[in-house]
């Protein structure tokens, strides 16, 4: 929304510059062609128009307040200089008609660039009153055609500026609502696709194994049943770590089966898993580390448990994970800027920290440490051997 508001203001400033400069130049051409103004007032008036044009260019560039003030001074000064020495009635009508674009467009265009600045808007409107008064004095009648042209120009400019100011935010809100609807629809489609994939996966693997067990494994050897159950257990463990199995054929799914796996690839799967649940995980430090499979599983499960605690209890939408390693140990520091807590006042068992994190890492030769304070976030340091 802020970007759209900036684009709206830029559009209004650019329109002010283009309309104002074009109208001022049209008046200059008309006055020069009329040839009814003495040289000295004509030069002064043209200098005023030059000041107006330069100020309008500045309004289009950055919209600073002093450009508006300078444009008003230059425009009103040019009108005064170009009309003060006109004596003949016919010349007055010609000069007034030639100055209509300057009075009705050159000055009124400033209305479009004054959104949110009431004091400058009042100044611009006062310049409009002055422009109408100058044209009335020049024509010696408030009912002359040039006076009506000036009034019409100011009314049209004000209406257009008001309409644009209201329309663009309305369009922005509509675009924003359409974007939200699109994101919600896409998320629903992705959720449904994941649900269908999960249902197919369970049907092809775990449910098939459970069906065999329910029928006492008729027609299947005990060794084959053990291998199938072990395969299903390994599949579920990888799914918990955030992996996405890819089916090769009916009832067959492939996962990495190497003794050592690159830590960087599996960290990315954990990040994506929590990203889908609304927790943004930022990685820092080491990108690729090789760990034995059993160590990698314990390390990632402990890391996932820490991130789950952040998601559920920290009250923030972002966590940072810093990975470092040396020749013997890999360390992960999980930090958040959430509510924190007093460690001594909460039973470690209730946190699920001892079994899900500490003991899991100790079983593979690692360890974990917890640091937190109320209002200061939480930090967990995980260690696993290489």
Coordinates of C-alpha atoms in Angstrom, one line a residue:
X1 CA 0.0 0.0 0.0
X2 CA 2.8 2.4 0.8
X3 CA 4.4 1.8 -2.6
X4 CA 1.1 2.5 -4.4
X5 CA 0.7 5.7 -2.4
X6 CA 4.2 6.8 -3.5
X7 CA 3.3 6.0 -7.1
X8 CA 0.1 8.0 -6.8
X9 CA 1.9 11.0 -5.5
X10 CA 4.5 10.7 -8.2
X11 CA 1.8 10.5 -10.9
X12 CA 0.1 13.6 -9.5
X13 CA 3.3 15.6 -9.4
X14 CA 4.2 14.6 -12.9
X15 CA 0.7 15.6 -14.1
X16 CA 1.1 18.9 -12.4
X17 CA 4.4 19.6 -14.2
X18 CA 3.1 18.6 -17.6
X19 CA -0.3 20.4 -17.5
X20 CA 1.2 23.5 -15.8
X21 CA 4.1 23.9 -18.2
X22 CA 2.0 23.3 -21.3
X23 CA -0.6 25.8 -20.3
X24 CA 2.0 28.5 -19.4
X25 CA 3.7 28.1 -22.8
X26 CA 0.4 28.3 -24.6
X27 CA -0.3 31.6 -22.9
X28 CA 3.2 32.9 -23.8
X29 CA 2.6 32.1 -27.5
X30 CA -0.9 33.8 -27.4
X31 CA 0.5 37.0 -25.7
X32 CA 3.4 37.3 -28.1
X33 CA 1.1 36.8 -31.1
X34 CA -1.3 39.5 -29.8
X35 CA 1.4 42.1 -29.6
X36 CA -0.7 44.3 -27.3
X37 CA 1.7 44.5 -24.3
X38 CA 4.6 47.1 -24.1
X39 CA 8.1 45.7 -24.0
X40 CA 9.0 46.3 -20.3
X41 CA 5.8 44.7 -18.8
X42 CA 6.2 41.9 -21.4
X43 CA 9.7 41.1 -20.3
X44 CA 8.7 41.1 -16.6
X45 CA 5.8 38.9 -17.4
X46 CA 7.9 36.5 -19.3
X47 CA 10.4 36.3 -16.5
X48 CA 7.5 35.5 -14.2
X49 CA 6.4 32.7 -16.5
X50 CA 9.9 31.4 -16.6
X51 CA 9.9 31.3 -12.8
X52 CA 6.6 29.4 -12.9
X53 CA 7.9 26.9 -15.4
X54 CA 11.1 26.2 -13.4
X55 CA 9.1 25.8 -10.2
X56 CA 6.7 23.4 -11.9
X57 CA 9.6 21.3 -13.0
X58 CA 10.8 21.2 -9.4
X59 CA 7.3 20.2 -8.2
X60 CA 7.4 17.3 -10.7
X61 CA 10.9 16.2 -9.5
X62 CA 10.5 16.1 -5.7
X63 CA 7.4 18.1 -4.7
X64 CA 9.2 20.2 -2.1
X65 CA 7.0 22.9 -0.6
X66 CA 9.2 25.8 -1.7
X67 CA 8.6 24.9 -5.4
X68 CA 4.9 25.4 -4.9
X69 CA 5.4 28.8 -3.2
X70 CA 7.8 29.9 -6.0
X71 CA 5.3 28.7 -8.7
X72 CA 2.5 30.7 -7.1
X73 CA 4.7 33.8 -6.9
X74 CA 5.9 33.5 -10.5
X75 CA 2.4 32.8 -11.9
X76 CA 0.5 35.6 -10.1
X77 CA 3.4 38.0 -10.8
X78 CA 3.3 37.2 -14.5
X79 CA -0.5 37.8 -14.6
X80 CA -0.1 41.2 -12.9
X81 CA 2.8 42.3 -15.1
X82 CA 1.1 41.2 -18.4
X83 CA -2.2 43.0 -17.6
X84 CA -1.3 46.2 -15.8
X85 CA -0.4 48.3 -18.8
X86 CA -3.2 47.2 -21.1
X87 CA -5.5 50.2 -21.9
X88 CA -7.6 49.7 -25.0
X89 CA -10.8 47.6 -24.4
X90 CA -10.1 45.4 -27.4
X91 CA -6.5 44.8 -26.3
X92 CA -7.8 43.9 -22.8
X93 CA -10.1 41.2 -24.2
X94 CA -7.3 39.8 -26.4
X95 CA -4.8 39.8 -23.6
X96 CA -7.3 38.3 -21.1
X97 CA -8.2 35.5 -23.5
X98 CA -4.5 34.8 -24.1
X99 CA -3.9 34.5 -20.3
X100 CA -6.7 32.0 -19.7
X101 CA -4.4 29.0 -20.1
X102 CA -1.9 30.5 -17.6
X103 CA -4.5 31.5 -15.1
X104 CA -6.8 28.4 -15.5
X105 CA -4.1 25.7 -16.1
X106 CA -0.7 26.9 -15.1
X107 CA -1.7 27.8 -11.6
X108 CA -4.6 25.4 -11.0
X109 CA -2.4 22.4 -11.9
X110 CA -0.7 22.9 -8.5
X111 CA -3.9 21.7 -6.8
X112 CA -3.1 18.1 -7.9
X113 CA 0.2 17.9 -6.0
X114 CA -0.9 19.2 -2.6
X115 CA -2.3 16.0 -1.1
X116 CA -1.7 16.0 2.7
X117 CA -0.5 19.6 2.7
X118 CA -3.5 21.8 3.6
X119 CA -1.5 25.0 4.1
X120 CA -0.1 24.8 0.6
X121 CA -3.5 23.9 -0.8
X122 CA -4.9 27.1 0.7
X123 CA -2.1 29.1 -0.8
X124 CA -2.8 27.6 -4.2
X125 CA -6.6 28.3 -3.9
X126 CA -5.8 31.8 -2.9
X127 CA -3.7 32.2 -6.1
X128 CA -6.8 31.0 -8.0
X129 CA -8.9 33.7 -6.4
X130 CA -6.2 36.3 -7.4
X131 CA -6.1 34.9 -11.0
X132 CA -9.8 35.3 -11.3
X133 CA -9.7 38.8 -9.9
X134 CA -6.9 39.8 -12.3
X135 CA -8.8 38.5 -15.3
X136 CA -12.0 40.3 -14.1
X137 CA -10.1 43.5 -13.7
X138 CA -8.6 43.1 -17.1
X139 CA -11.9 42.5 -18.8
X140 CA -13.7 45.1 -16.6
X141 CA -16.5 42.6 -16.2
X142 CA -17.1 39.5 -14.1
X143 CA -19.3 38.0 -16.9
X144 CA -16.7 38.1 -19.7
X145 CA -15.8 34.9 -21.5
X146 CA -12.2 34.7 -20.2
X147 CA -13.5 34.9 -16.6
X148 CA -15.7 31.9 -17.2
X149 CA -12.8 30.0 -18.9
X150 CA -10.6 30.6 -15.8
X151 CA -13.3 29.4 -13.4
X152 CA -14.1 26.4 -15.5
X153 CA -10.4 25.4 -15.6
X154 CA -10.1 25.6 -11.8
X155 CA -13.2 23.6 -11.2
X156 CA -12.1 20.8 -13.6
X157 CA -8.7 20.6 -12.1
X158 CA -10.0 20.4 -8.6
X159 CA -12.5 17.7 -9.6
X160 CA -9.9 15.6 -11.4
X161 CA -7.4 15.9 -8.5
X162 CA -10.1 14.8 -6.0
X163 CA -11.2 11.9 -8.2
X164 CA -7.6 10.6 -8.7
X165 CA -6.9 10.9 -5.0
X166 CA -9.9 8.8 -4.1
X167 CA -9.7 6.3 -7.0
X168 CA -6.1 5.1 -6.6
X169 CA -6.4 4.0 -2.9
X170 CA -9.7 2.2 -3.9
X171 CA -7.9 0.4 -6.7
X172 CA -5.0 -0.4 -4.3
X173 CA -7.3 -2.0 -1.8
X174 CA -9.0 -4.0 -4.5
X175 CA -5.6 -5.2 -5.8
X176 CA -4.6 -6.1 -2.2
X177 CA -7.8 -8.1 -1.6
X178 CA -7.4 -10.0 -4.9
X179 CA -3.8 -10.8 -3.9
X180 CA -5.0 -12.1 -0.6
X181 CA -7.6 -14.3 -2.3
X182 CA -5.1 -15.6 -4.7
X183 CA -2.7 -16.5 -1.9
X184 CA -5.4 -18.2 0.1
X185 CA -6.5 -20.2 -2.9
X186 CA -3.0 -21.2 -3.7
X187 CA -2.4 -22.3 -0.1
X188 CA -5.6 -24.3 -0.1
X189 CA -4.5 -26.0 -3.3
X190 CA -1.1 -26.8 -1.9
X191 CA -2.6 -28.1 1.3
X192 CA -5.0 -30.3 -0.6
X193 CA -2.2 -31.6 -2.9
X194 CA -0.1 -32.5 0.2
X195 CA -3.1 -34.2 1.8
X196 CA -3.6 -36.3 -1.3
X197 CA 0.1 -37.2 -1.5
X198 CA 0.1 -38.1 2.1
X199 CA -3.0 -40.3 1.7
X200 CA -1.4 -42.1 -1.3
X201 CA 1.9 -42.5 0.5
X202 CA 0.2 -44.1 3.6
X203 CA -1.9 -46.3 1.4
X204 CA 1.1 -47.6 -0.5
X205 CA 3.3 -48.2 2.5
X206 CA 2.2 -48.1 6.1
X207 CA -1.4 -49.2 5.6
X208 CA -0.3 -52.0 3.3
X209 CA 2.0 -53.3 6.0
X210 CA -0.6 -52.9 8.7
X211 CA -3.1 -54.9 6.6
X212 CA -0.6 -57.7 6.3
X213 CA -0.1 -57.7 10.1
X214 CA -3.9 -57.7 10.6
X215 CA -4.0 -60.9 8.5
X216 CA -1.1 -62.5 10.3
X217 CA 1.2 -62.0 7.4
X218 CA -0.5 -64.8 5.3
X219 CA 1.7 -65.6 2.3
X220 CA 4.6 -63.3 3.4
X221 CA 7.7 -64.6 5.2
X222 CA 8.7 -63.2 8.6
X223 CA 11.9 -61.7 7.3
X224 CA 10.0 -59.9 4.5
X225 CA 7.6 -58.5 7.1
X226 CA 10.5 -57.3 9.2
X227 CA 12.2 -55.6 6.3
X228 CA 8.9 -54.0 5.2
X229 CA 8.2 -52.6 8.7
X230 CA 11.8 -51.3 9.0
X231 CA 11.4 -49.6 5.6
X232 CA 8.1 -48.0 6.7
X233 CA 9.7 -46.8 10.0
X234 CA 12.6 -45.3 8.1
X235 CA 10.1 -43.6 5.7
X236 CA 8.2 -42.1 8.6
X237 CA 11.4 -40.9 10.3
X238 CA 12.4 -39.0 7.1
X239 CA 9.0 -37.5 6.7
X240 CA 9.2 -36.2 10.3
X241 CA 12.5 -34.6 9.3
X242 CA 10.8 -32.8 6.4
X243 CA 11.8 -35.0 3.5
X244 CA 9.6 -35.3 0.5
X245 CA 9.7 -38.9 -0.9
X246 CA 9.3 -39.3 -4.7
X247 CA 7.4 -42.4 -6.0
X248 CA 9.3 -44.5 -8.5
X249 CA 6.5 -47.0 -9.2
X250 CA 3.4 -48.3 -7.5
X251 CA 4.0 -49.1 -3.8
X252 CA 7.6 -47.9 -4.1
X253 CA 9.2 -44.6 -2.8
X254 CA 12.8 -43.6 -3.0
X255 CA 14.8 -41.8 -0.2
X256 CA 18.5 -41.2 0.2
X257 CA 20.1 -44.4 1.4
X258 CA 23.8 -43.3 1.9
X259 CA 25.7 -43.9 5.1
X260 CA 26.7 -40.2 5.1
X261 CA 24.3 -37.4 4.1
X262 CA 25.1 -33.7 3.5
X263 CA 23.7 -31.7 6.4
X264 CA 23.1 -28.6 4.2
X265 CA 20.5 -30.4 2.1
X266 CA 18.5 -31.8 5.0
X267 CA 18.6 -28.4 6.8
X268 CA 16.8 -26.9 3.9
X269 CA 14.1 -29.5 4.2
X270 CA 13.6 -28.6 7.8
X271 CA 13.5 -24.9 6.9
X272 CA 10.8 -25.5 4.3
X273 CA 8.8 -27.6 6.7
X274 CA 8.6 -24.8 9.3
X275 CA 8.2 -22.2 6.6
X276 CA 4.9 -23.9 5.6
X277 CA 3.8 -23.7 9.3
X278 CA 4.5 -19.9 9.5
X279 CA 8.0 -19.9 11.1
X280 CA 10.7 -18.3 9.0
X281 CA 14.0 -20.0 9.7
X282 CA 17.2 -18.1 8.8
X283 CA 20.4 -20.2 8.4
X284 CA 23.8 -18.8 9.1
X285 CA 27.3 -20.3 9.0
X286 CA 28.3 -23.7 7.5
X287 CA 26.4 -24.8 4.4
X288 CA 27.6 -28.5 3.9
X289 CA 28.7 -30.9 6.6
X290 CA 28.7 -34.8 6.3
X291 CA 27.3 -36.7 9.2
X292 CA 26.6 -40.4 9.8
X293 CA 23.0 -41.2 9.2
X294 CA 22.1 -42.0 12.9
X295 CA 23.9 -38.8 14.1
X296 CA 22.2 -36.7 11.4
X297 CA 18.8 -38.0 12.3
X298 CA 19.2 -37.3 16.0
X299 CA 20.7 -33.9 15.3
X300 CA 17.9 -32.8 12.9
X301 CA 15.1 -34.2 15.2
X302 CA 16.5 -32.3 18.1
X303 CA 16.8 -29.2 16.0
X304 CA 13.2 -29.6 14.8
X305 CA 12.0 -29.9 18.4
X306 CA 13.7 -26.6 19.3
X307 CA 12.2 -24.9 16.3
X308 CA 8.8 -26.4 17.2
X309 CA 9.2 -24.9 20.7
X310 CA 9.9 -21.5 19.1
X311 CA 6.8 -21.8 16.9
X312 CA 4.5 -22.7 19.7
X313 CA 5.8 -20.7 22.7
X314 CA 8.1 -17.8 21.7
X315 CA 5.4 -15.6 20.2
X316 CA 7.6 -14.6 17.2
X317 CA 7.5 -15.6 13.5
X318 CA 11.3 -15.9 13.0
X319 CA 14.1 -18.0 14.4
X320 CA 17.8 -18.0 13.6
X321 CA 20.0 -21.2 13.3
X322 CA 23.8 -20.8 13.2
X323 CA 25.7 -23.9 12.2
X324 CA 29.5 -24.2 12.9
X325 CA 31.8 -27.2 13.0
X326 CA 35.3 -28.3 13.6
X327 CA 37.1 -31.6 13.1
X328 CA 35.2 -33.4 15.8
X329 CA 31.9 -31.6 16.4
X330 CA 29.0 -29.9 14.7
X331 CA 27.2 -27.2 16.7
X332 CA 23.8 -25.5 16.0
X333 CA 22.7 -22.4 17.9
X334 CA 19.0 -21.8 17.7
X335 CA 18.0 -18.3 18.8
X336 CA 14.7 -16.3 18.9
X337 CA 13.8 -12.9 20.2
X338 CA 10.6 -14.1 21.8
X339 CA 9.1 -13.9 25.3
X340 CA 11.7 -16.1 26.9
X341 CA 11.2 -17.7 30.3
X342 CA 12.8 -18.3 33.7
X343 CA 14.6 -21.7 33.3
X344 CA 14.6 -22.5 37.1
X345 CA 10.8 -21.9 37.4
X346 CA 9.8 -24.4 34.7
X347 CA 10.2 -28.2 35.0
X348 CA 12.6 -29.4 32.3
X349 CA 10.4 -32.5 31.8
X350 CA 7.4 -30.3 30.9
X351 CA 9.3 -28.6 28.2
X352 CA 10.0 -31.9 26.5
X353 CA 13.6 -30.7 26.4
X354 CA 15.3 -33.5 28.3
X355 CA 14.0 -36.4 26.2
X356 CA 13.4 -34.9 22.8
X357 CA 16.6 -32.8 22.7
X358 CA 19.2 -33.6 25.4
X359 CA 18.9 -37.3 25.7
X360 CA 18.5 -37.8 22.0
X361 CA 21.8 -36.1 21.3
X362 CA 23.6 -37.8 24.2
X363 CA 22.7 -41.1 22.8
X364 CA 24.8 -40.3 19.8
X365 CA 27.6 -38.7 21.8
X366 CA 26.3 -35.1 21.6
X367 CA 24.8 -32.7 24.1
X368 CA 22.5 -29.6 24.4
X369 CA 22.4 -26.5 26.5
X370 CA 19.6 -24.0 27.1
X371 CA 19.7 -20.3 27.8
X372 CA 16.7 -18.0 28.4
X373 CA 15.4 -15.1 30.4
X374 CA 12.0 -13.5 30.5
X375 CA 11.7 -10.9 27.7
X376 CA 15.1 -11.7 26.3
X377 CA 14.3 -14.7 24.0
X378 CA 15.8 -18.1 24.1
X379 CA 19.0 -19.8 22.8
X380 CA 19.7 -23.5 22.5
X381 CA 23.1 -24.9 21.6
X382 CA 23.1 -28.3 20.1
X383 CA 26.2 -30.5 19.7
X384 CA 26.7 -33.6 17.7
X385 CA 29.9 -35.6 16.9
X386 CA 31.1 -35.9 13.3

